[in-house]
Amino acid sequence: MSPAYALSPVEYSPIKTLKYAYPSGRKTLPAVWMRSGTSKGLFIHRHHLPASTHLWEPILLSAMGSSQGDGRQINGVGGASSTTSKVAVVERSNRPNVDVNYTFVQVAPDQPRIDMTGNCGNIAAGVGPFALDEGIVRATPGQKEIDIRIYNTNTEQLIVETLHVAPDGTFQEEGEYRIPGVAGTASPIGLAFLKPGGSMTGQLFPSGAQQETLTVQSRCIGPFTVRVSLVDAANPFVLVDAASLPVSDTDRHPDDPAFLSVIEDIRREGAVRFGLAADVEAASIVRGTPKIALLSAAAEDNEADLRVLAFTMGKAHASLQLTGAVCVGAAAVIHGTIAWELAQKGNRDTRPKHGMSVGSHQIAPPLPVGIRHPAGVIHVEAVLGMDHMGEVSVDNVAVFRTARRLFEGNVYYRV
């Protein structure tokens, strides 16, 4: 190669506002575009946004291309789907024993609206790498692995991410780990959701029941009942026994408006039962939470204990939300839930798969729970905890993801 074109090594430096002379009225926001798990989104330093979160909406809507409710997001950087229209806002934490604060923002691809009511586990996977690369967290010289303690401000939950560190102290991106829904391999990122129960409602089972029958007033097919477990772990989910749906298997097309309407009707009734909405009309306004997933047994599947079809922002999910995997994985090891019941039917090995901890000591390791979704299988490990009074709770749920930094610079917006 000619010396004139040779690339010389440069030191990594965090994102900065680029020093260009912008035309009057053009506004910029320093950001990193990342693939995080099976999602993509903007990663932004908290200090680059207004102090008040109430002022974020017009900025993020414009940056993503949702200001006019154009589902294509053609006038912004969003990818025209809920999984590619996300934002992570990150800052160094002042909380004791916490490294980073992370706020998740779901930008609706087809409406001029943002939702900050819940967390996204896939996007959370990129927070640790972003914090390390941006110097928010620093590895010690020679350190090959680091634990980063992340506080999610949406749900007030703590996540511990375990990352591999490159020789220069940045995130070691390359590796041999593969996740369903993403081509190729990368370095594994371990995410342990600590005490994930009651992320929004304060209780693992807000209705007080491991499973129940929900009465739904459908706009499309009239009233019906369906079996559900309302579980709040990492995010609140309406977990539905797919066999109890009033729609036949042949009529369950993930892109059929009538079928999606029925799913949304169940989600709205679940929101009311969760206590997250006063009525179904109020539940229709906040589409991000609670989330909803259909569960079925995986009797002939050697890799999975359960089959799941999740939905996001009114559409079928191409894979499965990471918080959905955490919630389903937790529910699958708790006696009496829909997930537990269906996993028993599909699992010839009747040994309990949950780990066990007493106080701060783990006395039994977990076995992986396999959850099959449209893109493949994700494995989840759940540990139940028992306190001195004998009360059982979900101590932690662990999963693995990968992430990749795709672009850094300035995103333009108009307000």
Short mmCIF file of C-alpha atoms in Angstrom, two decimals:
data_model
loop_
_atom_site.label_atom_id
_atom_site.label_comp_id
_atom_site.label_asym_id
_atom_site.label_seq_id
_atom_site.Cartn_x
_atom_site.Cartn_y
_atom_site.Cartn_z
CA MET A 1 0.00 0.00 0.00
CA SER A 2 1.29 3.46 -0.82
CA PRO A 3 2.39 5.40 2.28
CA ALA A 4 0.08 8.19 1.16
CA TYR A 5 -2.92 5.94 1.81
CA ALA A 6 -1.67 4.03 4.82
CA LEU A 7 -3.90 4.20 7.86
CA SER A 8 -2.08 5.16 11.03
CA PRO A 9 -3.39 4.02 14.44
CA VAL A 10 -5.22 6.70 16.39
CA GLU A 11 -6.23 6.83 20.00
CA TYR A 12 -9.92 6.30 20.70
CA SER A 13 -11.76 9.37 21.95
CA PRO A 14 -15.39 9.66 23.12
CA ILE A 15 -17.97 11.27 20.87
CA LYS A 16 -17.83 15.04 20.63
CA THR A 17 -19.76 17.71 18.83
CA LEU A 18 -18.10 17.98 15.42
CA LYS A 19 -16.47 21.34 14.66
CA TYR A 20 -18.34 22.32 11.52
CA ALA A 21 -20.06 25.58 10.66
CA TYR A 22 -23.70 24.55 10.54
CA PRO A 23 -26.29 26.62 8.68
CA SER A 24 -28.46 28.76 10.91
CA GLY A 25 -31.22 26.79 12.61
CA ARG A 26 -29.64 23.35 12.13
CA LYS A 27 -29.39 21.59 15.49
CA THR A 28 -27.16 18.63 16.29
CA LEU A 29 -27.01 16.00 18.99
CA PRO A 30 -23.84 13.93 19.56
CA ALA A 31 -24.77 10.24 19.56
CA VAL A 32 -23.65 6.69 18.87
CA TRP A 33 -25.76 4.34 16.77
CA MET A 34 -25.48 0.79 18.14
CA ARG A 35 -26.82 -2.66 17.48
CA SER A 36 -27.62 -3.90 20.95
CA GLY A 37 -28.92 -7.44 21.26
CA THR A 38 -31.60 -7.75 18.58
CA SER A 39 -32.41 -4.02 18.66
CA LYS A 40 -30.78 -0.86 17.35
CA GLY A 41 -30.81 2.63 18.78
CA LEU A 42 -29.20 5.94 19.60
CA PHE A 43 -26.93 6.05 22.66
CA ILE A 44 -26.63 9.54 24.09
CA HIS A 45 -24.84 11.16 27.01
CA ARG A 46 -27.34 12.59 29.49
CA HIS A 47 -25.57 15.96 29.56
CA HIS A 48 -26.16 16.41 25.82
CA LEU A 49 -29.94 16.57 26.40
CA PRO A 50 -31.98 19.21 28.26
CA ALA A 51 -32.06 18.85 32.03
CA SER A 52 -35.83 18.29 31.99
CA THR A 53 -36.95 14.99 30.47
CA HIS A 54 -40.16 16.77 29.39
CA LEU A 55 -38.11 18.56 26.73
CA TRP A 56 -36.70 15.36 25.21
CA GLU A 57 -39.71 14.34 23.13
CA PRO A 58 -39.50 16.81 20.20
CA ILE A 59 -35.73 16.30 19.94
CA LEU A 60 -35.88 12.51 19.84
CA LEU A 61 -38.96 12.38 17.61
CA SER A 62 -37.22 14.58 15.06
CA ALA A 63 -33.92 12.70 15.27
CA MET A 64 -35.66 9.38 14.69
CA GLY A 65 -38.05 10.66 12.01
CA SER A 66 -41.29 10.24 13.97
CA SER A 67 -42.31 13.90 14.30
CA GLN A 68 -44.96 13.58 11.56
CA GLY A 69 -46.03 10.04 12.44
CA ASP A 70 -44.53 8.64 9.23
CA GLY A 71 -44.10 4.91 9.88
CA ARG A 72 -41.17 4.78 7.46
CA GLN A 73 -39.21 7.27 9.60
CA ILE A 74 -37.79 8.44 6.27
CA ASN A 75 -36.89 11.88 7.68
CA GLY A 76 -34.75 10.54 10.54
CA VAL A 77 -32.38 7.75 11.53
CA GLY A 78 -35.02 5.34 12.85
CA GLY A 79 -35.37 1.97 11.16
CA ALA A 80 -39.18 1.94 10.65
CA SER A 81 -39.82 -0.65 13.38
CA SER A 82 -40.12 -0.54 17.16
CA THR A 83 -36.93 -2.61 17.52
CA THR A 84 -34.91 -0.05 15.54
CA SER A 85 -36.45 3.08 17.04
CA LYS A 86 -34.97 3.16 20.52
CA VAL A 87 -32.81 5.49 22.60
CA ALA A 88 -30.52 4.94 25.58
CA VAL A 89 -29.57 7.97 27.67
CA VAL A 90 -26.51 7.26 29.82
CA GLU A 91 -24.61 9.06 32.56
CA ARG A 92 -22.19 8.35 35.41
CA SER A 93 -24.16 7.48 38.55
CA ASN A 94 -23.90 9.10 41.97
CA ARG A 95 -25.82 6.25 43.55
CA PRO A 96 -23.93 4.07 46.04
CA ASN A 97 -22.52 0.89 44.49
CA VAL A 98 -23.79 1.86 41.01
CA ASP A 99 -21.59 2.83 38.05
CA VAL A 100 -24.05 4.07 35.44
CA ASN A 101 -27.59 5.43 35.21
CA TYR A 102 -29.50 4.44 32.08
CA THR A 103 -32.84 5.77 30.85
CA PHE A 104 -34.64 3.96 28.05
CA VAL A 105 -36.84 5.78 25.53
CA GLN A 106 -39.07 3.93 23.06
CA VAL A 107 -39.81 6.16 20.09
CA ALA A 108 -42.98 5.14 18.27
CA PRO A 109 -42.13 4.63 14.58
CA ASP A 110 -45.64 5.49 13.41
CA GLN A 111 -46.77 8.15 15.90
CA PRO A 112 -45.27 11.38 17.24
CA ARG A 113 -44.91 9.87 20.70
CA ILE A 114 -42.24 8.52 23.03
CA ASP A 115 -42.70 6.03 25.87
CA MET A 116 -40.48 6.00 28.95
CA THR A 117 -42.59 3.71 31.14
CA GLY A 118 -40.47 0.55 30.85
CA ASN A 119 -37.02 -0.85 30.19
CA CYS A 120 -35.55 -2.57 27.12
CA GLY A 121 -33.17 -5.39 27.99
CA ASN A 122 -31.70 -5.58 24.49
CA ILE A 123 -30.78 -1.90 24.52
CA ALA A 124 -29.51 -2.32 28.09
CA ALA A 125 -26.93 -4.77 26.74
CA GLY A 126 -25.23 -1.91 24.90
CA VAL A 127 -25.08 0.40 27.92
CA GLY A 128 -22.03 -1.30 29.42
CA PRO A 129 -20.01 -1.22 26.17
CA PHE A 130 -21.04 2.41 25.57
CA ALA A 131 -20.06 3.42 29.11
CA LEU A 132 -16.68 1.70 28.78
CA ASP A 133 -15.92 3.12 25.32
CA GLU A 134 -17.00 6.62 26.34
CA GLY A 135 -14.89 6.67 29.51
CA ILE A 136 -17.89 6.82 31.86
CA VAL A 137 -16.46 3.64 33.37
CA ARG A 138 -12.77 2.78 33.15
CA ALA A 139 -11.04 -0.58 33.32
CA THR A 140 -7.75 -0.91 35.17
CA PRO A 141 -4.64 -1.61 33.04
CA GLY A 142 -4.50 -5.28 32.07
CA GLN A 143 -8.08 -5.98 33.14
CA LYS A 144 -9.70 -8.54 30.82
CA GLU A 145 -13.23 -8.61 32.25
CA ILE A 146 -15.30 -6.02 34.04
CA ASP A 147 -18.61 -5.93 35.90
CA ILE A 148 -20.58 -2.73 35.35
CA ARG A 149 -23.49 -2.02 37.68
CA ILE A 150 -26.27 -0.24 35.79
CA TYR A 151 -29.33 1.43 37.31
CA ASN A 152 -32.34 1.62 35.00
CA THR A 153 -34.20 4.80 35.90
CA ASN A 154 -37.43 3.70 34.19
CA THR A 155 -37.97 0.69 36.42
CA GLU A 156 -35.56 1.51 39.28
CA GLN A 157 -33.94 -1.88 38.69
CA LEU A 158 -30.28 -2.86 38.91
CA ILE A 159 -28.50 -4.80 36.15
CA VAL A 160 -24.96 -6.13 36.39
CA GLU A 161 -23.26 -6.44 33.00
CA THR A 162 -20.13 -8.54 32.55
CA LEU A 163 -17.99 -7.50 29.57
CA HIS A 164 -14.70 -8.52 28.00
CA VAL A 165 -12.13 -5.72 27.90
CA ALA A 166 -9.74 -5.09 24.99
CA PRO A 167 -6.03 -4.38 25.65
CA ASP A 168 -6.63 -0.63 25.18
CA GLY A 169 -9.35 -0.60 27.85
CA THR A 170 -12.33 -0.42 25.48
CA PHE A 171 -15.03 -3.03 24.97
CA GLN A 172 -13.75 -6.23 23.34
CA GLU A 173 -16.33 -6.50 20.58
CA GLU A 174 -15.06 -9.52 18.65
CA GLY A 175 -15.84 -13.02 19.90
CA GLU A 176 -17.40 -16.37 19.12
CA TYR A 177 -20.80 -15.98 20.82
CA ARG A 178 -23.91 -16.09 18.64
CA ILE A 179 -27.45 -14.94 19.45
CA PRO A 180 -30.59 -15.78 17.46
CA GLY A 181 -31.72 -12.93 15.26
CA VAL A 182 -28.23 -11.52 14.62
CA ALA A 183 -25.89 -12.77 11.89
CA GLY A 184 -22.32 -13.58 12.84
CA THR A 185 -20.60 -13.83 16.21
CA ALA A 186 -19.34 -11.38 18.81
CA SER A 187 -18.14 -11.11 22.39
CA PRO A 188 -20.74 -12.28 24.95
CA ILE A 189 -22.26 -9.75 27.32
CA GLY A 190 -23.69 -11.23 30.49
CA LEU A 191 -26.68 -9.43 31.97
CA ALA A 192 -27.89 -10.31 35.47
CA PHE A 193 -31.16 -8.61 36.38
CA LEU A 194 -31.06 -8.33 40.18
CA LYS A 195 -34.34 -8.58 42.06
CA PRO A 196 -36.37 -8.03 38.85
CA GLY A 197 -39.77 -8.58 40.47
CA GLY A 198 -42.08 -5.57 40.70
CA SER A 199 -40.25 -3.43 38.16
CA MET A 200 -43.23 -1.10 37.68
CA THR A 201 -45.94 -2.30 40.05
CA GLY A 202 -43.84 -3.20 43.10
CA GLN A 203 -45.04 -6.82 43.03
CA LEU A 204 -44.13 -9.91 41.03
CA PHE A 205 -47.83 -10.84 40.78
CA PRO A 206 -49.71 -7.52 41.09
CA SER A 207 -53.15 -9.17 40.88
CA GLY A 208 -52.21 -11.61 43.64
CA ALA A 209 -52.63 -14.70 41.44
CA GLN A 210 -50.09 -16.87 39.61
CA GLN A 211 -52.68 -17.33 36.85
CA GLU A 212 -56.24 -16.23 36.23
CA THR A 213 -59.02 -15.90 33.67
CA LEU A 214 -59.24 -12.49 32.06
CA THR A 215 -62.52 -11.27 30.59
CA VAL A 216 -61.95 -9.19 27.46
CA GLN A 217 -64.37 -6.91 25.64
CA SER A 218 -63.03 -7.15 22.10
CA ARG A 219 -63.70 -4.43 19.53
CA CYS A 220 -63.41 -7.06 16.78
CA ILE A 221 -65.08 -10.29 17.95
CA GLY A 222 -67.01 -9.33 21.06
CA PRO A 223 -66.49 -10.57 24.65
CA PHE A 224 -64.32 -13.62 25.44
CA THR A 225 -62.17 -15.05 28.22
CA VAL A 226 -58.51 -16.04 28.12
CA ARG A 227 -56.06 -17.66 30.58
CA VAL A 228 -53.21 -15.39 31.64
CA SER A 229 -50.44 -14.85 34.13
CA LEU A 230 -49.78 -11.21 34.93
CA VAL A 231 -46.09 -11.13 35.82
CA ASP A 232 -43.95 -8.08 36.55
CA ALA A 233 -40.28 -9.10 36.28
CA ALA A 234 -37.91 -6.70 34.48
CA ASN A 235 -41.05 -5.43 32.70
CA PRO A 236 -44.73 -6.22 33.26
CA PHE A 237 -45.99 -8.84 30.81
CA VAL A 238 -49.41 -10.30 30.09
CA LEU A 239 -48.44 -13.95 29.51
CA VAL A 240 -51.26 -15.65 27.61
CA ASP A 241 -51.95 -19.36 27.25
CA ALA A 242 -52.16 -19.45 23.45
CA ALA A 243 -54.50 -22.47 23.59
CA SER A 244 -57.14 -20.33 25.33
CA LEU A 245 -57.31 -17.69 22.58
CA PRO A 246 -60.69 -17.28 20.85
CA VAL A 247 -58.87 -17.17 17.50
CA SER A 248 -58.13 -20.50 15.79
CA ASP A 249 -54.56 -21.48 14.86
CA THR A 250 -55.31 -21.01 11.16
CA ASP A 251 -56.47 -17.41 11.76
CA ARG A 252 -53.42 -16.34 13.80
CA HIS A 253 -51.47 -14.40 11.22
CA PRO A 254 -48.94 -12.08 12.93
CA ASP A 255 -49.58 -9.35 10.35
CA ASP A 256 -53.39 -9.66 10.29
CA PRO A 257 -55.04 -6.48 11.65
CA ALA A 258 -57.97 -8.43 13.13
CA PHE A 259 -55.68 -10.78 15.04
CA LEU A 260 -53.50 -7.90 16.23
CA SER A 261 -56.63 -6.10 17.39
CA VAL A 262 -57.57 -9.07 19.59
CA ILE A 263 -54.04 -9.17 21.05
CA GLU A 264 -54.20 -5.43 21.78
CA ASP A 265 -57.60 -5.85 23.46
CA ILE A 266 -56.11 -8.50 25.78
CA ARG A 267 -53.12 -6.26 26.51
CA ARG A 268 -55.36 -3.32 27.42
CA GLU A 269 -57.50 -5.42 29.79
CA GLY A 270 -54.29 -6.77 31.29
CA ALA A 271 -53.05 -3.21 31.85
CA VAL A 272 -56.17 -2.44 33.87
CA ARG A 273 -55.82 -5.65 35.87
CA PHE A 274 -52.14 -4.82 36.49
CA GLY A 275 -53.22 -1.47 37.91
CA LEU A 276 -51.21 0.36 35.23
CA ALA A 277 -54.28 2.00 33.65
CA ALA A 278 -57.62 3.17 34.98
CA ASP A 279 -59.51 1.75 31.99
CA VAL A 280 -58.92 0.31 28.52
CA GLU A 281 -59.06 3.76 26.95
CA ALA A 282 -56.19 4.92 29.14
CA ALA A 283 -54.33 1.67 28.38
CA SER A 284 -54.57 2.41 24.65
CA ILE A 285 -52.50 5.58 25.09
CA VAL A 286 -49.46 3.85 26.61
CA ARG A 287 -48.59 1.07 24.18
CA GLY A 288 -45.15 0.25 25.59
CA THR A 289 -46.32 -1.29 28.88
CA PRO A 290 -47.51 -3.74 29.85
CA LYS A 291 -46.21 -5.93 27.10
CA ILE A 292 -47.88 -9.13 25.94
CA ALA A 293 -46.74 -12.57 24.77
CA LEU A 294 -48.44 -15.81 23.72
CA LEU A 295 -47.07 -18.97 25.35
CA SER A 296 -47.38 -22.59 24.25
CA ALA A 297 -45.75 -25.90 25.15
CA ALA A 298 -42.68 -27.19 23.30
CA ALA A 299 -43.24 -30.92 23.78
CA GLU A 300 -41.35 -32.05 20.67
CA ASP A 301 -38.59 -29.44 20.92
CA ASN A 302 -35.28 -30.74 22.27
CA GLU A 303 -33.84 -27.23 22.68
CA ALA A 304 -36.68 -25.36 24.32
CA ASP A 305 -39.07 -25.64 27.26
CA LEU A 306 -41.55 -23.08 25.92
CA ARG A 307 -42.61 -21.38 22.71
CA VAL A 308 -43.26 -17.64 22.79
CA LEU A 309 -44.69 -15.13 20.35
CA ALA A 310 -44.29 -11.62 21.76
CA PHE A 311 -45.71 -8.34 20.55
CA THR A 312 -44.35 -4.81 20.66
CA MET A 313 -46.12 -1.53 19.97
CA GLY A 314 -49.05 -3.31 18.33
CA LYS A 315 -47.03 -5.65 16.10
CA ALA A 316 -45.60 -9.15 16.37
CA HIS A 317 -42.00 -9.14 17.58
CA ALA A 318 -39.42 -10.60 15.19
CA SER A 319 -37.70 -12.34 18.10
CA LEU A 320 -38.30 -11.67 21.81
CA GLN A 321 -37.68 -8.69 24.05
CA LEU A 322 -34.86 -9.43 26.47
CA THR A 323 -37.05 -8.28 29.34
CA GLY A 324 -39.61 -10.72 27.94
CA ALA A 325 -37.09 -13.54 28.22
CA VAL A 326 -36.35 -12.47 31.80
CA CYS A 327 -40.04 -12.32 32.68
CA VAL A 328 -40.93 -15.63 31.00
CA GLY A 329 -37.82 -17.30 32.44
CA ALA A 330 -38.73 -16.17 35.95
CA ALA A 331 -42.36 -17.24 35.52
CA ALA A 332 -41.30 -20.64 34.15
CA VAL A 333 -39.65 -21.61 37.45
CA ILE A 334 -42.47 -20.42 39.72
CA HIS A 335 -45.09 -23.04 40.50
CA GLY A 336 -48.59 -22.27 39.25
CA THR A 337 -47.93 -19.79 36.45
CA ILE A 338 -48.98 -20.35 32.85
CA ALA A 339 -45.29 -20.51 31.91
CA TRP A 340 -44.53 -23.11 34.59
CA GLU A 341 -47.52 -25.23 33.61
CA LEU A 342 -46.67 -25.24 29.90
CA ALA A 343 -42.97 -25.87 30.55
CA GLN A 344 -43.88 -28.97 32.57
CA LYS A 345 -45.85 -30.35 29.63
CA GLY A 346 -42.96 -29.79 27.26
CA ASN A 347 -40.15 -30.98 29.52
CA ARG A 348 -39.47 -34.65 30.13
CA ASP A 349 -36.88 -33.74 32.77
CA THR A 350 -38.92 -32.85 35.87
CA ARG A 351 -36.01 -31.56 37.96
CA PRO A 352 -36.55 -27.93 39.03
CA LYS A 353 -34.55 -25.59 36.82
CA HIS A 354 -34.30 -22.68 39.20
CA GLY A 355 -31.26 -22.02 41.31
CA MET A 356 -31.70 -21.23 45.00
CA SER A 357 -30.19 -18.68 47.33
CA VAL A 358 -30.68 -18.19 51.04
CA GLY A 359 -29.77 -14.75 52.28
CA SER A 360 -26.79 -13.72 50.15
CA HIS A 361 -25.55 -17.27 49.54
CA GLN A 362 -26.47 -19.31 46.47
CA ILE A 363 -26.96 -22.92 47.55
CA ALA A 364 -28.04 -24.42 44.21
CA PRO A 365 -27.11 -23.41 40.64
CA PRO A 366 -29.79 -22.85 37.99
CA LEU A 367 -30.35 -24.90 34.85
CA PRO A 368 -31.05 -23.05 31.58
CA VAL A 369 -34.67 -22.56 30.56
CA GLY A 370 -34.95 -22.62 26.76
CA ILE A 371 -37.45 -20.21 25.22
CA ARG A 372 -38.13 -20.58 21.50
CA HIS A 373 -39.15 -17.42 19.65
CA PRO A 374 -39.49 -16.64 15.90
CA ALA A 375 -35.73 -16.09 15.46
CA GLY A 376 -34.43 -19.04 17.51
CA VAL A 377 -33.92 -20.03 21.14
CA ILE A 378 -32.77 -17.92 24.07
CA HIS A 379 -31.61 -19.53 27.31
CA VAL A 380 -32.36 -17.94 30.67
CA GLU A 381 -31.08 -18.85 34.13
CA ALA A 382 -33.23 -17.89 37.11
CA VAL A 383 -32.33 -18.03 40.78
CA LEU A 384 -35.04 -17.90 43.44
CA GLY A 385 -34.23 -16.46 46.86
CA MET A 386 -35.58 -17.24 50.30
CA ASP A 387 -35.42 -14.77 53.17
CA HIS A 388 -35.27 -15.52 56.91
CA MET A 389 -39.08 -15.63 57.03
CA GLY A 390 -39.26 -18.29 54.32
CA GLU A 391 -40.65 -15.91 51.69
CA VAL A 392 -39.57 -16.79 48.12
CA SER A 393 -38.76 -14.16 45.50
CA VAL A 394 -36.81 -13.93 42.25
CA ASP A 395 -33.22 -13.21 43.27
CA ASN A 396 -31.76 -12.75 39.79
CA VAL A 397 -32.26 -13.75 36.16
CA ALA A 398 -29.27 -13.98 33.80
CA VAL A 399 -29.08 -13.89 30.00
CA PHE A 400 -26.40 -13.26 27.36
CA ARG A 401 -26.39 -10.75 24.50
CA THR A 402 -23.93 -9.14 22.07
CA ALA A 403 -23.56 -5.55 20.87
CA ARG A 404 -21.76 -3.62 18.16
CA ARG A 405 -20.94 0.05 17.75
CA LEU A 406 -22.09 1.04 14.24
CA PHE A 407 -21.68 4.80 13.90
CA GLU A 408 -20.76 7.83 15.94
CA GLY A 409 -21.15 11.54 15.25
CA ASN A 410 -24.01 14.05 15.24
CA VAL A 411 -27.66 13.42 14.49
CA TYR A 412 -29.62 16.41 13.19
CA TYR A 413 -33.01 17.42 14.57
CA ARG A 414 -35.59 20.18 14.26
CA VAL A 415 -37.81 21.55 17.01
#
